[in-house]
């Protein structure tokens, strides 16, 4: 019996079922408040949105900028600095993410930062990096004013539009 328990332990400890990315995600997930969700995210749009909120909350400019869609015309480092300065405090508290419309390729996401009363709209999209399908965020807000703007179509409370964009 003891040998079978030991063998099982060795097999699971040596298993490659979890890679470094899985371990990092588990650590992030366990060390941040849960993200409330409204709407219908895809697995990819939810994952990238969690990463964005966590990096803003942690104040990690480089790690947040690394989530940017490199195909766009963005300025990820400056945008990351702006997002962290504007939304860092709110991202460390309760956040609701509302996912608009269908999210198989791209999705509008509105973040409601409850402790500060702030609202931040982001766009996430699927792309290919080194032949691998990944999700990225559009980061093209080089001025603090751009980073903090709330678009007119964005509702004040999650769910007001039924997770459908109306522009």
mmCIF file of C-alpha atoms in Angstrom:
data_model
loop_
_atom_site.group_PDB
_atom_site.id
_atom_site.type_symbol
_atom_site.label_atom_id
_atom_site.label_comp_id
_atom_site.label_asym_id
_atom_site.label_seq_id
_atom_site.Cartn_x
_atom_site.Cartn_y
_atom_site.Cartn_z
ATOM 1 C CA UNK A 1 0.000 0.000 0.000
ATOM 2 C CA UNK A 2 2.712 2.491 0.949
ATOM 3 C CA UNK A 3 4.601 1.754 -2.264
ATOM 4 C CA UNK A 4 1.524 2.408 -4.414
ATOM 5 C CA UNK A 5 0.903 5.737 -2.669
ATOM 6 C CA UNK A 6 4.553 6.666 -3.186
ATOM 7 C CA UNK A 7 4.415 5.627 -6.853
ATOM 8 C CA UNK A 8 1.269 7.707 -7.393
ATOM 9 C CA UNK A 9 2.943 10.693 -5.746
ATOM 10 C CA UNK A 10 6.006 10.365 -7.938
ATOM 11 C CA UNK A 11 3.921 10.039 -11.086
ATOM 12 C CA UNK A 12 1.779 13.069 -10.342
ATOM 13 C CA UNK A 13 4.750 15.141 -9.175
ATOM 14 C CA UNK A 14 6.617 14.360 -12.376
ATOM 15 C CA UNK A 15 3.614 14.798 -14.644
ATOM 16 C CA UNK A 16 3.896 17.420 -17.342
ATOM 17 C CA UNK A 17 0.138 17.967 -17.359
ATOM 18 C CA UNK A 18 0.690 21.442 -15.920
ATOM 19 C CA UNK A 19 3.124 23.768 -17.616
ATOM 20 C CA UNK A 20 4.572 27.008 -16.290
ATOM 21 C CA UNK A 21 1.690 28.996 -17.795
ATOM 22 C CA UNK A 22 -0.872 26.901 -15.878
ATOM 23 C CA UNK A 23 1.039 27.314 -12.635
ATOM 24 C CA UNK A 24 1.339 31.088 -13.138
ATOM 25 C CA UNK A 25 -2.382 31.362 -13.906
ATOM 26 C CA UNK A 26 -3.269 29.390 -10.767
ATOM 27 C CA UNK A 27 -1.075 31.685 -8.677
ATOM 28 C CA UNK A 28 -2.654 34.798 -10.182
ATOM 29 C CA UNK A 29 -6.160 33.414 -9.780
ATOM 30 C CA UNK A 30 -5.568 32.612 -6.120
ATOM 31 C CA UNK A 31 -3.989 35.961 -5.281
ATOM 32 C CA UNK A 32 -6.601 38.295 -6.795
ATOM 33 C CA UNK A 33 -10.275 38.936 -6.010
ATOM 34 C CA UNK A 34 -12.600 36.982 -8.298
ATOM 35 C CA UNK A 35 -13.773 38.749 -11.438
ATOM 36 C CA UNK A 36 -17.571 39.020 -11.658
ATOM 37 C CA UNK A 37 -18.822 38.294 -15.168
ATOM 38 C CA UNK A 38 -21.845 39.571 -17.088
ATOM 39 C CA UNK A 39 -22.537 38.532 -20.679
ATOM 40 C CA UNK A 40 -21.007 35.718 -22.653
ATOM 41 C CA UNK A 41 -17.222 35.609 -22.777
ATOM 42 C CA UNK A 42 -15.314 32.966 -24.660
ATOM 43 C CA UNK A 43 -12.603 31.122 -22.763
ATOM 44 C CA UNK A 44 -10.028 33.286 -24.524
ATOM 45 C CA UNK A 45 -11.739 36.643 -23.970
ATOM 46 C CA UNK A 46 -12.279 35.846 -20.292
ATOM 47 C CA UNK A 47 -8.662 34.763 -19.831
ATOM 48 C CA UNK A 48 -7.146 37.872 -21.398
ATOM 49 C CA UNK A 49 -9.538 40.129 -19.486
ATOM 50 C CA UNK A 50 -8.520 38.517 -16.192
ATOM 51 C CA UNK A 51 -4.864 39.037 -17.125
ATOM 52 C CA UNK A 52 -5.475 42.719 -17.936
ATOM 53 C CA UNK A 53 -7.232 43.362 -14.614
ATOM 54 C CA UNK A 54 -4.560 41.469 -12.652
ATOM 55 C CA UNK A 55 -1.656 43.330 -14.313
ATOM 56 C CA UNK A 56 -3.351 46.698 -13.716
ATOM 57 C CA UNK A 57 -3.954 45.741 -10.072
ATOM 58 C CA UNK A 58 -0.346 44.613 -9.641
ATOM 59 C CA UNK A 59 1.069 47.734 -11.303
ATOM 60 C CA UNK A 60 3.181 45.663 -13.707
ATOM 61 C CA UNK A 61 3.703 47.890 -16.752
ATOM 62 C CA UNK A 62 5.862 45.454 -18.720
ATOM 63 C CA UNK A 63 3.596 42.487 -18.096
ATOM 64 C CA UNK A 64 0.482 44.488 -18.992
ATOM 65 C CA UNK A 65 2.115 45.836 -22.163
ATOM 66 C CA UNK A 66 3.077 42.279 -23.162
ATOM 67 C CA UNK A 67 -0.660 41.475 -23.471
ATOM 68 C CA UNK A 68 -1.074 44.031 -26.283
ATOM 69 C CA UNK A 69 -2.148 43.148 -29.790
ATOM 70 C CA UNK A 70 1.110 43.643 -31.694
ATOM 71 C CA UNK A 71 -0.675 43.765 -35.065
ATOM 72 C CA UNK A 72 -2.346 47.053 -34.189
ATOM 73 C CA UNK A 73 -0.905 50.562 -34.154
ATOM 74 C CA UNK A 74 -0.843 50.750 -30.384
ATOM 75 C CA UNK A 75 1.611 52.139 -27.888
ATOM 76 C CA UNK A 76 1.485 49.410 -25.254
ATOM 77 C CA UNK A 77 4.001 50.690 -22.702
ATOM 78 C CA UNK A 78 2.528 54.187 -22.467
ATOM 79 C CA UNK A 79 -1.019 52.801 -22.457
ATOM 80 C CA UNK A 80 -0.066 50.358 -19.683
ATOM 81 C CA UNK A 81 1.353 53.214 -17.599
ATOM 82 C CA UNK A 82 -1.847 55.212 -18.122
ATOM 83 C CA UNK A 83 -4.158 52.314 -17.276
ATOM 84 C CA UNK A 84 -2.227 51.488 -14.108
ATOM 85 C CA UNK A 85 -2.155 55.132 -12.978
ATOM 86 C CA UNK A 86 -5.853 55.641 -13.679
ATOM 87 C CA UNK A 87 -7.311 52.273 -12.641
ATOM 88 C CA UNK A 88 -4.800 50.549 -10.339
ATOM 89 C CA UNK A 89 -6.677 51.222 -7.119
ATOM 90 C CA UNK A 90 -10.019 50.116 -8.538
ATOM 91 C CA UNK A 91 -8.548 46.977 -10.123
ATOM 92 C CA UNK A 92 -7.348 45.817 -6.701
ATOM 93 C CA UNK A 93 -10.952 45.653 -5.486
ATOM 94 C CA UNK A 94 -14.176 44.162 -6.802
ATOM 95 C CA UNK A 95 -14.400 44.264 -10.610
ATOM 96 C CA UNK A 96 -17.255 43.261 -12.891
ATOM 97 C CA UNK A 97 -16.426 42.556 -16.536
ATOM 98 C CA UNK A 98 -19.295 42.786 -18.992
ATOM 99 C CA UNK A 99 -18.674 40.982 -22.268
ATOM 100 C CA UNK A 100 -20.583 42.395 -25.226
ATOM 101 C CA UNK A 101 -21.901 40.511 -28.248
ATOM 102 C CA UNK A 102 -20.388 37.292 -29.561
ATOM 103 C CA UNK A 103 -16.777 36.649 -28.605
ATOM 104 C CA UNK A 104 -15.256 34.060 -30.912
ATOM 105 C CA UNK A 105 -12.820 36.483 -32.606
ATOM 106 C CA UNK A 106 -13.061 39.809 -30.784
ATOM 107 C CA UNK A 107 -15.079 41.255 -27.965
ATOM 108 C CA UNK A 108 -15.834 44.579 -26.356
ATOM 109 C CA UNK A 109 -15.439 44.351 -22.580
ATOM 110 C CA UNK A 110 -16.475 46.957 -20.034
ATOM 111 C CA UNK A 111 -14.784 46.823 -16.645
ATOM 112 C CA UNK A 112 -16.712 48.211 -13.689
ATOM 113 C CA UNK A 113 -14.335 49.032 -10.830
ATOM 114 C CA UNK A 114 -16.717 49.105 -7.892
ATOM 115 C CA UNK A 115 -14.506 50.575 -5.145
ATOM 116 C CA UNK A 116 -13.652 53.658 -7.179
ATOM 117 C CA UNK A 117 -16.808 53.874 -9.302
ATOM 118 C CA UNK A 118 -14.700 53.913 -12.457
ATOM 119 C CA UNK A 119 -15.569 52.342 -15.802
ATOM 120 C CA UNK A 120 -13.037 51.184 -18.404
ATOM 121 C CA UNK A 121 -13.865 49.796 -21.854
ATOM 122 C CA UNK A 122 -11.333 47.540 -23.581
ATOM 123 C CA UNK A 123 -11.311 45.488 -26.773
ATOM 124 C CA UNK A 124 -9.849 41.996 -26.800
ATOM 125 C CA UNK A 125 -9.237 39.849 -29.856
ATOM 126 C CA UNK A 126 -7.928 36.525 -31.005
ATOM 127 C CA UNK A 127 -4.699 36.601 -32.976
ATOM 128 C CA UNK A 128 -1.804 34.332 -33.901
ATOM 129 C CA UNK A 129 1.591 34.601 -32.238
ATOM 130 C CA UNK A 130 4.344 32.258 -33.421
ATOM 131 C CA UNK A 131 1.714 29.983 -34.973
ATOM 132 C CA UNK A 132 -0.271 29.730 -31.730
ATOM 133 C CA UNK A 133 -3.773 31.165 -31.294
ATOM 134 C CA UNK A 134 -3.803 33.627 -28.390
ATOM 135 C CA UNK A 135 -5.948 36.508 -27.147
ATOM 136 C CA UNK A 136 -4.607 40.052 -26.892
ATOM 137 C CA UNK A 137 -5.912 43.486 -25.891
ATOM 138 C CA UNK A 138 -5.887 46.653 -27.998
ATOM 139 C CA UNK A 139 -3.627 49.192 -26.285
ATOM 140 C CA UNK A 140 -3.671 52.526 -28.108
ATOM 141 C CA UNK A 141 -4.271 55.173 -25.458
ATOM 142 C CA UNK A 142 -1.022 57.158 -25.165
ATOM 143 C CA UNK A 143 -2.524 60.045 -23.200
ATOM 144 C CA UNK A 144 -4.005 59.806 -19.705
ATOM 145 C CA UNK A 145 -7.159 61.535 -20.969
ATOM 146 C CA UNK A 146 -7.712 58.877 -23.645
ATOM 147 C CA UNK A 147 -7.161 56.111 -21.119
ATOM 148 C CA UNK A 148 -9.829 57.443 -18.770
ATOM 149 C CA UNK A 149 -12.544 58.346 -21.295
ATOM 150 C CA UNK A 150 -15.897 56.559 -20.995
ATOM 151 C CA UNK A 151 -17.553 56.170 -24.397
ATOM 152 C CA UNK A 152 -21.158 57.425 -24.650
ATOM 153 C CA UNK A 153 -22.596 53.977 -25.399
ATOM 154 C CA UNK A 154 -21.171 52.434 -22.199
ATOM 155 C CA UNK A 155 -23.861 52.025 -19.528
ATOM 156 C CA UNK A 156 -23.300 53.166 -15.942
ATOM 157 C CA UNK A 157 -24.206 49.732 -14.532
ATOM 158 C CA UNK A 158 -23.412 46.223 -15.767
ATOM 159 C CA UNK A 159 -26.197 44.537 -17.718
ATOM 160 C CA UNK A 160 -28.155 47.661 -18.653
ATOM 161 C CA UNK A 161 -27.867 46.913 -22.391
ATOM 162 C CA UNK A 162 -28.266 43.162 -22.125
ATOM 163 C CA UNK A 163 -24.606 42.739 -23.151
ATOM 164 C CA UNK A 164 -25.350 44.018 -26.663
ATOM 165 C CA UNK A 165 -23.523 47.023 -28.089
ATOM 166 C CA UNK A 166 -25.775 49.861 -29.148
ATOM 167 C CA UNK A 167 -23.958 52.703 -30.825
#
